[in-house]
Structures are given as C-alpha cells and as structure tokens.
mmCIF file of C-alpha atoms in Angstrom:
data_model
loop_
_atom_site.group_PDB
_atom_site.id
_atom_site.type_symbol
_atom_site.label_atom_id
_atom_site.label_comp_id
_atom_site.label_asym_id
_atom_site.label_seq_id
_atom_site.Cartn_x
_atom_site.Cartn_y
_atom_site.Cartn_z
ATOM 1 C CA UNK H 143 -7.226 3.274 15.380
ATOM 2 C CA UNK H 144 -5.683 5.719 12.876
ATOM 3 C CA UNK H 145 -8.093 6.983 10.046
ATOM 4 C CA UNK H 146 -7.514 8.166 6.545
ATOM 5 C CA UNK H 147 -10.418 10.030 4.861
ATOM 6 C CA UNK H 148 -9.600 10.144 0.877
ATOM 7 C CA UNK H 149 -12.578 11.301 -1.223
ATOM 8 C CA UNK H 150 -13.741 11.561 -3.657
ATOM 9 C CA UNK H 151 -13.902 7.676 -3.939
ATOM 10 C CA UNK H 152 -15.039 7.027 -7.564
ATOM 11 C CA UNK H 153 -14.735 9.828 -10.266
ATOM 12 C CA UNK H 154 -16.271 9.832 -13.791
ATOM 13 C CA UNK H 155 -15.349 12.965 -16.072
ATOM 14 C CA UNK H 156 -14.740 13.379 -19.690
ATOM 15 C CA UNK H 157 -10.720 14.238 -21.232
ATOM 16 C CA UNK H 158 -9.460 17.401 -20.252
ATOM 17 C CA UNK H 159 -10.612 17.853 -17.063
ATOM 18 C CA UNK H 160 -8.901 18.547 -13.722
ATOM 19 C CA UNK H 161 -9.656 16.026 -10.708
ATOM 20 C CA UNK H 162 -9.293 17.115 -7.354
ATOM 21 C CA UNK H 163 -7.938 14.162 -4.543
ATOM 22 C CA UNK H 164 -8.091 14.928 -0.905
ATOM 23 C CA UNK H 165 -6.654 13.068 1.681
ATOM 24 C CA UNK H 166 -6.799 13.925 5.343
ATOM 25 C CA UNK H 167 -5.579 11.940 8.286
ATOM 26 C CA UNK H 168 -8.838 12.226 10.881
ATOM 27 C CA UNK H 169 -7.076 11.702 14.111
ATOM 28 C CA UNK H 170 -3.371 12.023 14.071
ATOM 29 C CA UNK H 171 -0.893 14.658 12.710
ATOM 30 C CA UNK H 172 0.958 13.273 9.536
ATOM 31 C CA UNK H 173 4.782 13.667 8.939
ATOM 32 C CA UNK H 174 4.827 12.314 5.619
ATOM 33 C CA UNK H 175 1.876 11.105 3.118
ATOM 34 C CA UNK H 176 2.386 9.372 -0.078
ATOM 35 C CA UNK H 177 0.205 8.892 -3.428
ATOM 36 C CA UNK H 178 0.010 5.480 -4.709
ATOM 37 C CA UNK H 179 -1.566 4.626 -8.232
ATOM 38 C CA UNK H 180 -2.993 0.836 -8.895
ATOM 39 C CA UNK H 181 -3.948 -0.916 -12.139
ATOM 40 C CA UNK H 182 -6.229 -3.643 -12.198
ATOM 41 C CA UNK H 183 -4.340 -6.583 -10.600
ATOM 42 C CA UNK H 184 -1.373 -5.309 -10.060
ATOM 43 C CA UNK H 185 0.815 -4.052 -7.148
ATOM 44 C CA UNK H 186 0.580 -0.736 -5.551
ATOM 45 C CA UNK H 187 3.560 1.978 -7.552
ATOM 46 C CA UNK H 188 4.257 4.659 -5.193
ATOM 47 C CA UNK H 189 3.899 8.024 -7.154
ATOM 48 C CA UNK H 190 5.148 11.011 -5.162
ATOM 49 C CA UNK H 191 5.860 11.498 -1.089
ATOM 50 C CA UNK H 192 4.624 13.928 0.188
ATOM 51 C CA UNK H 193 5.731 16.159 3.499
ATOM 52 C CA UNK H 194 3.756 18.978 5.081
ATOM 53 C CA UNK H 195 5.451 22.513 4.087
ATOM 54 C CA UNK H 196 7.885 21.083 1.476
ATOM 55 C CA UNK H 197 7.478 20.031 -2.294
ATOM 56 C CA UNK H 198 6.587 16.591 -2.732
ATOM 57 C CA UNK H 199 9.107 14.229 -3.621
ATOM 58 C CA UNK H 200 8.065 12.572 -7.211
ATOM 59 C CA UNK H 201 9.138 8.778 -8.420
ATOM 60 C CA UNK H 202 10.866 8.509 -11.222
ATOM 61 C CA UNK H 203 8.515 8.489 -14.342
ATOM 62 C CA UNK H 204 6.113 10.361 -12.416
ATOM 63 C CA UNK H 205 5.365 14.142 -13.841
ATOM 64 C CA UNK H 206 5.193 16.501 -11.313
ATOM 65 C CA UNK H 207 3.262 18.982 -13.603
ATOM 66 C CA UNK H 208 0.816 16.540 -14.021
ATOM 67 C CA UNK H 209 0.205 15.095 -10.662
ATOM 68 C CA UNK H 210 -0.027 18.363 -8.226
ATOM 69 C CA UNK H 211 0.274 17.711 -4.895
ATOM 70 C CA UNK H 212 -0.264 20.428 -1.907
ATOM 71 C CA UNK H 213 0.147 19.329 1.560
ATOM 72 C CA UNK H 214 -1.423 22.586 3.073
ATOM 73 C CA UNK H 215 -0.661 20.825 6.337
ATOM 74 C CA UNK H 216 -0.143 17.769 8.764
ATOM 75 C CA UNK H 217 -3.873 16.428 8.081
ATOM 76 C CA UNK H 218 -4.402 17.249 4.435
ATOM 77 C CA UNK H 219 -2.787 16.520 1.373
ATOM 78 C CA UNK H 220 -4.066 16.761 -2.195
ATOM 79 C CA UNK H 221 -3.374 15.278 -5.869
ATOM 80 C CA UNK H 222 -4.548 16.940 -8.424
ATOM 81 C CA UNK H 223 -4.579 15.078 -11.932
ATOM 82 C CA UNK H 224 -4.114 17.781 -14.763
ATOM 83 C CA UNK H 225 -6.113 17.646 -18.007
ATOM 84 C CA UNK H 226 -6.689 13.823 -17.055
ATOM 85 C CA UNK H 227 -6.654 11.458 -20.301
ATOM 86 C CA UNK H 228 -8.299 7.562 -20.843
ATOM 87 C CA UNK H 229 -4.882 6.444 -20.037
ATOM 88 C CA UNK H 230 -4.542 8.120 -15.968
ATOM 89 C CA UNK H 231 -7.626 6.237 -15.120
ATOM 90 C CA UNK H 232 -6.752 4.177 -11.997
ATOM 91 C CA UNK H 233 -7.027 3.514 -8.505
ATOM 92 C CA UNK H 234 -5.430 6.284 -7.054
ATOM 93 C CA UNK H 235 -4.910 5.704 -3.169
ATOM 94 C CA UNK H 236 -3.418 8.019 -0.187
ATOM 95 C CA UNK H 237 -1.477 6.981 2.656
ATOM 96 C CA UNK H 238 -0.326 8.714 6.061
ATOM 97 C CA UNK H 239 2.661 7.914 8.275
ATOM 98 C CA UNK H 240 3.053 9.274 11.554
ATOM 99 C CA UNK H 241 6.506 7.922 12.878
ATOM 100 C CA UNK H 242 9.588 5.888 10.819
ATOM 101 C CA UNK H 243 8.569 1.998 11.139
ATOM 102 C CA UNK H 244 5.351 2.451 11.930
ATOM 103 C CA UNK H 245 2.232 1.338 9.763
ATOM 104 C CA UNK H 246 1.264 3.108 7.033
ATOM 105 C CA UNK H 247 -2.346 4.054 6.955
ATOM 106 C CA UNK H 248 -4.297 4.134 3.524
ATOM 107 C CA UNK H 249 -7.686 5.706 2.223
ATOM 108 C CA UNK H 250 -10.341 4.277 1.069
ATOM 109 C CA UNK H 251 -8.919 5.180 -2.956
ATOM 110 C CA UNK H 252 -10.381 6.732 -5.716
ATOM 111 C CA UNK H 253 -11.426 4.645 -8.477
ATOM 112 C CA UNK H 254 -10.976 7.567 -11.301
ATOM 113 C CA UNK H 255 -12.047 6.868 -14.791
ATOM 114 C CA UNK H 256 -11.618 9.264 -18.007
ATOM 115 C CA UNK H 257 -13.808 9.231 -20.741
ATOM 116 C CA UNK G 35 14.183 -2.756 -5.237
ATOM 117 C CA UNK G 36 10.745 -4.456 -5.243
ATOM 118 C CA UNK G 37 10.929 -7.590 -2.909
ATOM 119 C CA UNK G 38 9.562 -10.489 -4.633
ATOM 120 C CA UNK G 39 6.789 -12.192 -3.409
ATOM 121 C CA UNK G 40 5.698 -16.009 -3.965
ATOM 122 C CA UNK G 41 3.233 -17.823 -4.312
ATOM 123 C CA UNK G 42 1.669 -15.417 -6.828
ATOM 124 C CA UNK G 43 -1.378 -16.879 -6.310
ATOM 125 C CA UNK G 44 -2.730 -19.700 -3.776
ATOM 126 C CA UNK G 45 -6.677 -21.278 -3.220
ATOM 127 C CA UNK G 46 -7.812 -23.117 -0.203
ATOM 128 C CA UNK G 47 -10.400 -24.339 1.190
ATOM 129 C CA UNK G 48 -11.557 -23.486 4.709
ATOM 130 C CA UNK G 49 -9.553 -24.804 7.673
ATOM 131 C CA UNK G 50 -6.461 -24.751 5.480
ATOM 132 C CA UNK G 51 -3.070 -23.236 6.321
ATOM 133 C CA UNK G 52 -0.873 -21.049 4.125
ATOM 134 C CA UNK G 53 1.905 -19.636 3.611
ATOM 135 C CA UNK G 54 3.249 -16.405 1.895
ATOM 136 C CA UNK G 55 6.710 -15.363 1.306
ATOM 137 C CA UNK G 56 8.701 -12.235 0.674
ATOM 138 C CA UNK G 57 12.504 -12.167 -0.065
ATOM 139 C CA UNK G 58 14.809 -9.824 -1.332
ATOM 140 C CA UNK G 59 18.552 -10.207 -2.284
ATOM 141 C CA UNK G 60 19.882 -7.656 -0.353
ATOM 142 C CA UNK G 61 18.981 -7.333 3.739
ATOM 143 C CA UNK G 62 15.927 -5.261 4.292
ATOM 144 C CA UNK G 63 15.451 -2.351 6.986
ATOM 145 C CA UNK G 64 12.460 -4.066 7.954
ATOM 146 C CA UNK G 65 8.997 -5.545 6.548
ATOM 147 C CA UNK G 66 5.227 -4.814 6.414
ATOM 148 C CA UNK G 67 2.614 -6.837 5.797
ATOM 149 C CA UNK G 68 -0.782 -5.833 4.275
ATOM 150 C CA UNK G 69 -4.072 -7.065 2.934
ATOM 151 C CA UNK G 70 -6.360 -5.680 0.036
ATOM 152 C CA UNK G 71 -9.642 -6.829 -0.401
ATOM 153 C CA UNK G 72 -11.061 -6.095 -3.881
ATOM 154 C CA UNK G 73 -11.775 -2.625 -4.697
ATOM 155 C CA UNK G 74 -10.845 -1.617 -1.247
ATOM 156 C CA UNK G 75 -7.545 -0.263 0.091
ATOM 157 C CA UNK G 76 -4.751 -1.962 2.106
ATOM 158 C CA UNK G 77 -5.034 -2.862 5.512
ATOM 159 C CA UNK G 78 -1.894 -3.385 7.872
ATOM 160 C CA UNK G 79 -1.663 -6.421 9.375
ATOM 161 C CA UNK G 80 1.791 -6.497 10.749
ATOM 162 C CA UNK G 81 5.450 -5.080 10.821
ATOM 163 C CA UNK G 82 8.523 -6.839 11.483
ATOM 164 C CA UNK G 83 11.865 -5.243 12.238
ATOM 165 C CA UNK G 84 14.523 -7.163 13.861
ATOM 166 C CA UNK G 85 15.800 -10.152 12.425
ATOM 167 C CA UNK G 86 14.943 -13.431 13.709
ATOM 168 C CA UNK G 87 11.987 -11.696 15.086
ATOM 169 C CA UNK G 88 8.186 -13.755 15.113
ATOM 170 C CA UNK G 89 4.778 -11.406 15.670
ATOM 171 C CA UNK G 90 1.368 -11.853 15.622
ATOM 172 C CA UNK G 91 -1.476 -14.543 16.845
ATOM 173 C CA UNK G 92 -2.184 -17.986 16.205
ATOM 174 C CA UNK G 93 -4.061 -17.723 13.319
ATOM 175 C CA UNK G 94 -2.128 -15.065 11.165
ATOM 176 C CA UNK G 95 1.479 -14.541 12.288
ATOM 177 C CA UNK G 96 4.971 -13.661 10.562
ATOM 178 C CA UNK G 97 8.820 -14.161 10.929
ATOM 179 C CA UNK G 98 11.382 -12.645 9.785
ATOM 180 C CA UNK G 99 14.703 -14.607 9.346
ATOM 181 C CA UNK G 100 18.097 -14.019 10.748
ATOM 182 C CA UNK G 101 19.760 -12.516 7.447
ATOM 183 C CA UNK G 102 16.313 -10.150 7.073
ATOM 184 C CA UNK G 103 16.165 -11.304 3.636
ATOM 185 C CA UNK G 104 13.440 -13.029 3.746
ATOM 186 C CA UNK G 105 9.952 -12.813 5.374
ATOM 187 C CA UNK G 106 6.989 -15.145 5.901
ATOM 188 C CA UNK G 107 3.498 -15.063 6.763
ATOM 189 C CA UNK G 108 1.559 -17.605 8.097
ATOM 190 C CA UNK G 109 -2.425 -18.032 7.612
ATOM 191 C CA UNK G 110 -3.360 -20.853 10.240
ATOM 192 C CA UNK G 111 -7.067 -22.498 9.804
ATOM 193 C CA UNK G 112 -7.338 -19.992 7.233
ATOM 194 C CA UNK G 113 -11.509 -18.292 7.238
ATOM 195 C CA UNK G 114 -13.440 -16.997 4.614
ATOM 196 C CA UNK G 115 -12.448 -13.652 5.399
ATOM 197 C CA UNK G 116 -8.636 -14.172 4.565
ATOM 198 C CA UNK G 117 -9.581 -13.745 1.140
ATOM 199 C CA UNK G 118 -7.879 -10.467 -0.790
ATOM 200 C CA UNK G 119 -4.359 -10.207 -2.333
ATOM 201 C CA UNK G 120 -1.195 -10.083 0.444
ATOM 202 C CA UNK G 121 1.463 -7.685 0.035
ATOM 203 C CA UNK G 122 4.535 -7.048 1.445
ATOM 204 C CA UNK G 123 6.307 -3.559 1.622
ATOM 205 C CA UNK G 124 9.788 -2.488 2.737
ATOM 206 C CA UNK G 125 11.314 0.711 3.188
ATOM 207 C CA UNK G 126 13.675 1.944 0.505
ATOM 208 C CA UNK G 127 17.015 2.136 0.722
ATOM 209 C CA UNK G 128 15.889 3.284 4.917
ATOM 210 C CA UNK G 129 13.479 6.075 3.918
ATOM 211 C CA UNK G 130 10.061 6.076 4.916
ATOM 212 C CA UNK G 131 8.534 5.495 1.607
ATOM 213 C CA UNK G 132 7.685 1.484 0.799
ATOM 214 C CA UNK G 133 8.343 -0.720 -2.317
ATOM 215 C CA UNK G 134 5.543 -3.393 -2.404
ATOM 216 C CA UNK G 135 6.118 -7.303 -3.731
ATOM 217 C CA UNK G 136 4.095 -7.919 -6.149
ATOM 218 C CA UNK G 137 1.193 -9.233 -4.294
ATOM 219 C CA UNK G 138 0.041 -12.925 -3.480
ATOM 220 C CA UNK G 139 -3.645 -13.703 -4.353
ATOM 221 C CA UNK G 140 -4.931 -15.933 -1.732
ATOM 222 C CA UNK G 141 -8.724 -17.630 -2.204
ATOM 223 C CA UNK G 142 -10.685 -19.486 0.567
ATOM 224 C CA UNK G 143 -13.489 -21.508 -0.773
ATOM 225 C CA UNK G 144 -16.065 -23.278 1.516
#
C-alpha cells in the first residue's frame, strides 16, 4: 500500500527556533501534498496545499511567511515553522495524493511542542 | 464548508453496531472516510462517489444517499480495535484538497 514517511515525529525546542518537517511519499509519485495542523481533540484544519514545482497554496488565516513549504519534488515536501512560539505547538501532519478521488495518504505527524 | 458530523461521540460495548453520519447542506463531490487512533495519524477506510452508491464489507461499510448530502458509516459487531475518532472529508468546492467533519469519537469497551 501507499506510504508516507513524515519525520521528525515529536519535536521539543525552546521559542525562536526554526523546525524543519519532511514529508516524502516512499513508493508513489505525488501530484499534490497538503499540511494539516491538529489541536488536542479537535478536527484536522488543512493549512496549505502543496504541488511539486509551484508555490503552495495557503488557507485562509494561514501565514505563508511563517509556515514555509518547498516541494523540491513529487516525493518530498517540507514545512518549515519560523521562529516557532508556545502557541504553534501542535500536531502537524502531511498528506500525499496521487490521483483526484483517490485516498489521501497521511504521515505518521509530528507532535511539535515550544517551550 | 465543513460537513457536519453526528454522533459527536458514541461508547459500546463489544458485539455492538454503530452508526456514524456525515451531512452537508449542499450536494457533495464525493466522501471519504477515515480513522485516527490517538496520537497516530488518519487511516483511510473508504471513499464514496456516486450517489446512492454502498462500499465496503460486512463489518464496516458506508452509503451514500441519492441527493449526496448525506453519508453513513456502518460499524457491524463492532471489535476492540474500532476504537479512535471517525472522520469524514469531502473535497472543496471539487478541488483536491478535503474539509473534515468534525470527528465522531467512538469507544468499544469489553
């Protein structure tokens, strides 16, 4: 079946510091990948989409200089949270899509957690 | 325009059936199914895209009414391992991306 690699999965680090996401889809090529962010409890809140090649597409709310994202190419995508504060700590979790309605498949997440 | 989701929450005990629902007010492209266990990250159980249109097995299965406004999924003889929170996604507005319900919370006790 399709695999998602996302790491790292749990990241501890003090206010002001950059955290690096990867996400790579292990054995298909991805046309589009998306970054989801979770609070305890409640529903997954798409952030950005992502497409290999292009900027990334952000949700309304979401700020794009905060939240990098880099596809680099059909397997890899990135999220990079900017001078992270208490308040971005989350579950962040990846996703890859191969074809229109077909299944999405998700990472593992990152639990990340600012001191 | 998130679909809404009910029950919010639902415990069982073993053997027990349930069922989930997801509804929206306007029809929807087409639905997908998911299950998070705690901690961990979704995992797709089904999609549904044509109206009127039943999938899956005899122990987890879903329809999707004629309208598409609404969507159902059915835990039969429901195991331990059911356990984890149920969401439902459907494209927005036809692009790829998903809008999740809210998610349904669904316990099996002994």
């Amino acid at each position: 079946g399709a695999v998602v690699s996302q790491h790292p999965s749990r990241v501890i680090c003090k206010s002001g510091t950059s955290v690096k996401i990867e996400c790579r889809s292990l054995d298909f090529q991805a046309t589009t990948m998306f970054w989801y962010r979770q609070f305890p409890k409640q529903s997954l809140m798409l952030m950005a989409t992502s497409n290999e090649g292009s900027k990334a597409t952000y949700e309304q709310g979401v700020e794009k200089d905060k939240f990098l994202i880099n596809h680099a190419s059909l397997t890899l995508s990135t999220l990079t949270v900017t001078s992270a504060h208490p308040e971005d700590s989350s579950f962040y979790i990846c996703s890859a899509l191969k074809y229109s309605n077909q299944p999405q498949h998700f990472g593992d997440g990152t639990r990340l957690s600012i001191l | 325009q998130q679909p809404v989701q009910s029950p919010q929450a639902v415990i069982l005990r073993e053997g027990e059936d349930a069922v989930i629902n997801c509804s929206s007010s306007k029809a929807l492209y087409s639905v997908h199914w998911y299950r998070q266990k705690h901690g961990e990250a979704p995992v797709f159980l089904m999609i549904l895209l044509k109206g009127g249109e039943q999938k899956g097995h005899e122990k987890i299965s879903a329809s999707f009414n004629e309208k598409k406004q609404q969507s159902s999924l059915y835990l039969t003889a429901s195991q331990l391992s059911y356990s984890g929170t149920y969401f439902c996604g459907t494209p927005d507005q036809g692009a790829q991306k998903l809008v999740f319900g809210q998610g349904t919370r669904l316990t099996i006790n002994p």
